[in-house]
Amino acid sequence: MEEMEMSRTRIVAFLLIAMVYGSGLFAQNAGLMRAVFQINNGDYRSAYDELTQISPASSEASYYYEALGKAAFLTGKYAEAIQAFEQRTKLPQPGIAFLELAKVYFMQEDFDSGLEFLTKHLQSPSKLPYNNIISDRAFENLDRDRRWIRFWSENWFTTLDDQIAELNSLMLSDFPVLEPLEKLVSDHEDDDEVLILAAQYYNKLND
């Protein structure tokens, strides 16, 4: 019981972090916040123009380069996207930036560079589930490519990765997952990814 209570405490801590992150941690820079809203609304060109006028504070650098890279990529400015995402990889927790770089290189048909950065993403703690990756438009039409098939024949995902991905998929479909999720937390109470997933679910229940 005490161990479960400790797990719940850690889940609450992760939930608070997620809430702070999602509530506009970088609200001190109105231009950056505006650009993020523009990206979410599909106005990539306006977001890119906004971001090129900003000099972000060091505390905002991660969010800034992610947003700049995404806006550049989605407006077809691949060189600028690469430059922004490369800047992001120099900062803490670069896993998602590696995936974004892989997308840019695949869109340019640079297969070798794409696989290099996709590998780095899959070796990072923040790797996305398999289905989330291959469903991206940057990787479409590759299902019959021999290099792509050979790459995915490697064992990139553990059983725990698969369990997390399955629960995440069920959560997105609004299936009740409280019981299997609590068992997963009990079995892997020291795994940050499991605790973050639990925090997201509890947050969803409270909405």
Short mmCIF file of C-alpha atoms in Angstrom, two decimals:
data_model
loop_
_atom_site.label_atom_id
_atom_site.label_comp_id
_atom_site.label_asym_id
_atom_site.label_seq_id
_atom_site.Cartn_x
_atom_site.Cartn_y
_atom_site.Cartn_z
CA MET A 1 0.00 0.00 0.00
CA GLU A 2 2.82 2.39 0.92
CA GLU A 3 4.60 1.62 -2.36
CA MET A 4 1.40 2.31 -4.33
CA GLU A 5 0.95 5.61 -2.47
CA MET A 6 4.52 6.58 -3.37
CA SER A 7 3.77 5.76 -7.03
CA ARG A 8 0.66 7.94 -6.90
CA THR A 9 2.73 10.76 -5.42
CA ARG A 10 5.18 10.54 -8.29
CA ILE A 11 2.28 10.46 -10.76
CA VAL A 12 0.89 13.65 -9.25
CA ALA A 13 4.31 15.26 -9.58
CA PHE A 14 4.45 14.37 -13.27
CA LEU A 15 0.88 15.62 -13.69
CA LEU A 16 1.84 19.00 -12.23
CA ILE A 17 4.79 19.21 -14.59
CA ALA A 18 2.55 18.37 -17.54
CA MET A 19 0.02 20.99 -16.47
CA VAL A 20 2.70 23.68 -16.20
CA TYR A 21 4.15 22.67 -19.55
CA GLY A 22 0.76 22.67 -21.22
CA SER A 23 -0.48 25.92 -19.70
CA GLY A 24 2.03 28.15 -21.43
CA LEU A 25 5.37 27.83 -19.74
CA PHE A 26 6.76 30.23 -22.33
CA ALA A 27 3.94 32.77 -21.98
CA GLN A 28 6.56 35.38 -21.13
CA ASN A 29 7.23 35.55 -24.88
CA ALA A 30 3.92 36.53 -26.49
CA GLY A 31 5.34 36.11 -30.00
CA LEU A 32 6.39 32.53 -29.35
CA MET A 33 3.02 31.68 -27.82
CA ARG A 34 1.26 33.29 -30.80
CA ALA A 35 3.36 31.26 -33.23
CA VAL A 36 2.54 28.00 -31.43
CA PHE A 37 -1.19 28.77 -31.71
CA GLN A 38 -0.71 29.55 -35.41
CA ILE A 39 1.03 26.21 -35.96
CA ASN A 40 -1.77 24.39 -34.13
CA ASN A 41 -4.28 26.16 -36.37
CA GLY A 42 -2.41 25.31 -39.57
CA ASP A 43 -1.17 28.83 -40.28
CA TYR A 44 2.45 27.74 -40.75
CA ARG A 45 3.61 30.67 -42.86
CA SER A 46 2.46 33.25 -40.32
CA ALA A 47 4.07 31.20 -37.56
CA TYR A 48 7.36 31.08 -39.44
CA ASP A 49 7.30 34.83 -40.06
CA GLU A 50 6.51 35.44 -36.39
CA LEU A 51 9.29 33.17 -35.16
CA THR A 52 11.98 34.71 -37.37
CA GLN A 53 11.34 38.02 -35.59
CA ILE A 54 11.91 36.55 -32.12
CA SER A 55 15.06 36.38 -30.03
CA PRO A 56 14.11 33.74 -27.44
CA ALA A 57 15.38 33.68 -23.88
CA SER A 58 17.55 30.70 -22.98
CA SER A 59 14.67 29.21 -20.97
CA GLU A 60 12.54 29.20 -24.12
CA ALA A 61 15.14 27.90 -26.56
CA SER A 62 13.85 24.31 -26.70
CA TYR A 63 10.28 25.38 -27.47
CA TYR A 64 11.47 28.05 -29.88
CA TYR A 65 13.63 25.79 -32.06
CA GLU A 66 10.99 23.05 -32.08
CA ALA A 67 8.36 25.54 -33.23
CA LEU A 68 10.67 27.21 -35.76
CA GLY A 69 11.71 23.87 -37.22
CA LYS A 70 8.13 22.66 -37.49
CA ALA A 71 6.92 25.91 -39.11
CA ALA A 72 9.81 25.86 -41.59
CA PHE A 73 9.26 22.17 -42.41
CA LEU A 74 5.54 22.60 -42.98
CA THR A 75 6.13 25.51 -45.36
CA GLY A 76 8.69 23.55 -47.39
CA LYS A 77 11.73 25.45 -46.06
CA TYR A 78 13.76 22.30 -45.49
CA ALA A 79 17.19 23.92 -45.08
CA GLU A 80 15.80 26.26 -42.43
CA ALA A 81 14.02 23.36 -40.72
CA ILE A 82 17.24 21.36 -40.54
CA GLN A 83 19.10 24.32 -39.08
CA ALA A 84 16.43 24.86 -36.40
CA PHE A 85 16.16 21.19 -35.42
CA GLU A 86 19.95 20.87 -35.29
CA GLN A 87 20.00 23.74 -32.82
CA ARG A 88 17.36 21.89 -30.80
CA THR A 89 19.51 18.72 -30.67
CA LYS A 90 22.18 20.70 -28.80
CA LEU A 91 19.75 21.26 -25.92
CA PRO A 92 18.51 18.80 -23.27
CA GLN A 93 16.16 15.96 -24.27
CA PRO A 94 16.70 16.12 -28.04
CA GLY A 95 14.82 12.91 -28.88
CA ILE A 96 11.89 14.50 -30.72
CA ALA A 97 14.22 16.79 -32.66
CA PHE A 98 16.02 13.70 -33.99
CA LEU A 99 12.69 12.39 -35.30
CA GLU A 100 11.86 15.74 -36.89
CA LEU A 101 15.24 15.78 -38.62
CA ALA A 102 14.58 12.27 -39.91
CA LYS A 103 11.30 13.49 -41.41
CA VAL A 104 12.97 16.41 -43.16
CA TYR A 105 15.67 14.20 -44.67
CA PHE A 106 13.18 11.58 -45.83
CA MET A 107 11.11 14.30 -47.50
CA GLN A 108 14.28 15.26 -49.38
CA GLU A 109 14.87 11.58 -50.24
CA ASP A 110 18.11 11.53 -48.25
CA PHE A 111 17.56 8.02 -46.95
CA ASP A 112 20.90 7.60 -45.19
CA SER A 113 20.60 10.80 -43.14
CA GLY A 114 16.96 10.01 -42.43
CA LEU A 115 17.80 6.59 -41.00
CA GLU A 116 20.68 8.07 -39.01
CA PHE A 117 18.41 10.48 -37.15
CA LEU A 118 15.55 7.99 -36.88
CA THR A 119 17.99 5.63 -35.16
CA LYS A 120 18.98 8.38 -32.73
CA HIS A 121 15.33 9.01 -31.97
CA LEU A 122 14.64 5.33 -31.31
CA GLN A 123 17.65 5.18 -28.98
CA SER A 124 16.38 8.16 -26.97
CA PRO A 125 14.15 7.99 -23.86
CA SER A 126 11.47 10.02 -25.65
CA LYS A 127 10.93 7.69 -28.62
CA LEU A 128 7.39 7.58 -29.94
CA PRO A 129 5.42 4.34 -30.43
CA TYR A 130 5.94 2.55 -33.74
CA ASN A 131 2.50 3.37 -35.15
CA ASN A 132 2.92 7.06 -34.36
CA ILE A 133 6.13 7.12 -36.36
CA ILE A 134 5.22 5.18 -39.48
CA SER A 135 1.87 6.94 -39.88
CA ASP A 136 3.59 10.27 -40.53
CA ARG A 137 3.34 11.53 -44.11
CA ALA A 138 7.15 11.81 -44.32
CA PHE A 139 7.36 8.01 -44.21
CA GLU A 140 4.48 7.12 -46.49
CA ASN A 141 5.12 4.93 -49.53
CA LEU A 142 8.13 3.29 -47.82
CA ASP A 143 6.42 0.06 -46.77
CA ARG A 144 7.88 -1.82 -49.76
CA ASP A 145 11.35 -0.29 -49.63
CA ARG A 146 13.91 -2.98 -48.73
CA ARG A 147 16.03 -0.63 -46.61
CA TRP A 148 12.95 0.47 -44.68
CA ILE A 149 11.83 -3.12 -44.10
CA ARG A 150 15.34 -4.15 -43.04
CA PHE A 151 15.56 -1.18 -40.66
CA TRP A 152 12.34 -2.14 -38.87
CA SER A 153 13.39 -5.78 -38.61
CA GLU A 154 15.61 -4.60 -35.73
CA ASN A 155 14.12 -5.00 -32.26
CA TRP A 156 13.63 -1.30 -31.49
CA PHE A 157 10.80 -1.76 -29.00
CA THR A 158 10.64 -3.73 -25.75
CA THR A 159 7.59 -5.46 -24.32
CA LEU A 160 7.12 -2.46 -22.02
CA ASP A 161 7.18 -0.13 -25.03
CA ASP A 162 4.43 -2.21 -26.63
CA GLN A 163 2.35 -2.15 -23.43
CA ILE A 164 2.66 1.62 -23.16
CA ALA A 165 1.76 2.07 -26.83
CA GLU A 166 -1.31 -0.18 -26.48
CA LEU A 167 -2.58 1.66 -23.39
CA ASN A 168 -1.94 5.01 -25.02
CA SER A 169 -3.95 3.91 -28.07
CA LEU A 170 -6.83 2.76 -25.84
CA MET A 171 -6.72 6.06 -23.95
CA LEU A 172 -6.98 8.02 -27.19
CA SER A 173 -10.04 5.93 -28.10
CA ASP A 174 -11.60 6.69 -24.69
CA PHE A 175 -11.49 3.10 -23.48
CA PRO A 176 -11.26 2.65 -19.68
CA VAL A 177 -7.70 1.60 -18.81
CA LEU A 178 -7.49 2.36 -15.08
CA GLU A 179 -7.00 -1.25 -13.95
CA PRO A 180 -4.28 -2.26 -16.48
CA LEU A 181 -2.62 1.14 -16.06
CA GLU A 182 -2.40 0.80 -12.28
CA LYS A 183 -0.93 -2.68 -12.70
CA LEU A 184 1.66 -1.29 -15.12
CA VAL A 185 2.56 1.44 -12.62
CA SER A 186 2.84 -1.16 -9.86
CA ASP A 187 5.17 -3.29 -12.01
CA HIS A 188 7.24 -0.37 -13.34
CA GLU A 189 7.00 2.34 -10.68
CA ASP A 190 10.51 3.64 -11.47
CA ASP A 191 9.85 4.10 -15.20
CA ASP A 192 9.28 7.77 -16.02
CA GLU A 193 7.39 7.01 -19.24
CA VAL A 194 4.89 4.85 -17.38
CA LEU A 195 4.35 7.56 -14.76
CA ILE A 196 3.87 10.23 -17.42
CA LEU A 197 1.26 8.03 -19.14
CA ALA A 198 -0.54 7.57 -15.83
CA ALA A 199 -0.43 11.32 -15.17
CA GLN A 200 -1.96 11.98 -18.57
CA TYR A 201 -4.75 9.50 -17.88
CA TYR A 202 -5.58 10.92 -14.45
CA ASN A 203 -5.58 14.39 -15.96
CA LYS A 204 -8.01 13.17 -18.63
CA LEU A 205 -10.30 11.65 -15.98
CA ASN A 206 -10.41 14.99 -14.17
CA ASP A 207 -11.32 17.01 -17.29
#
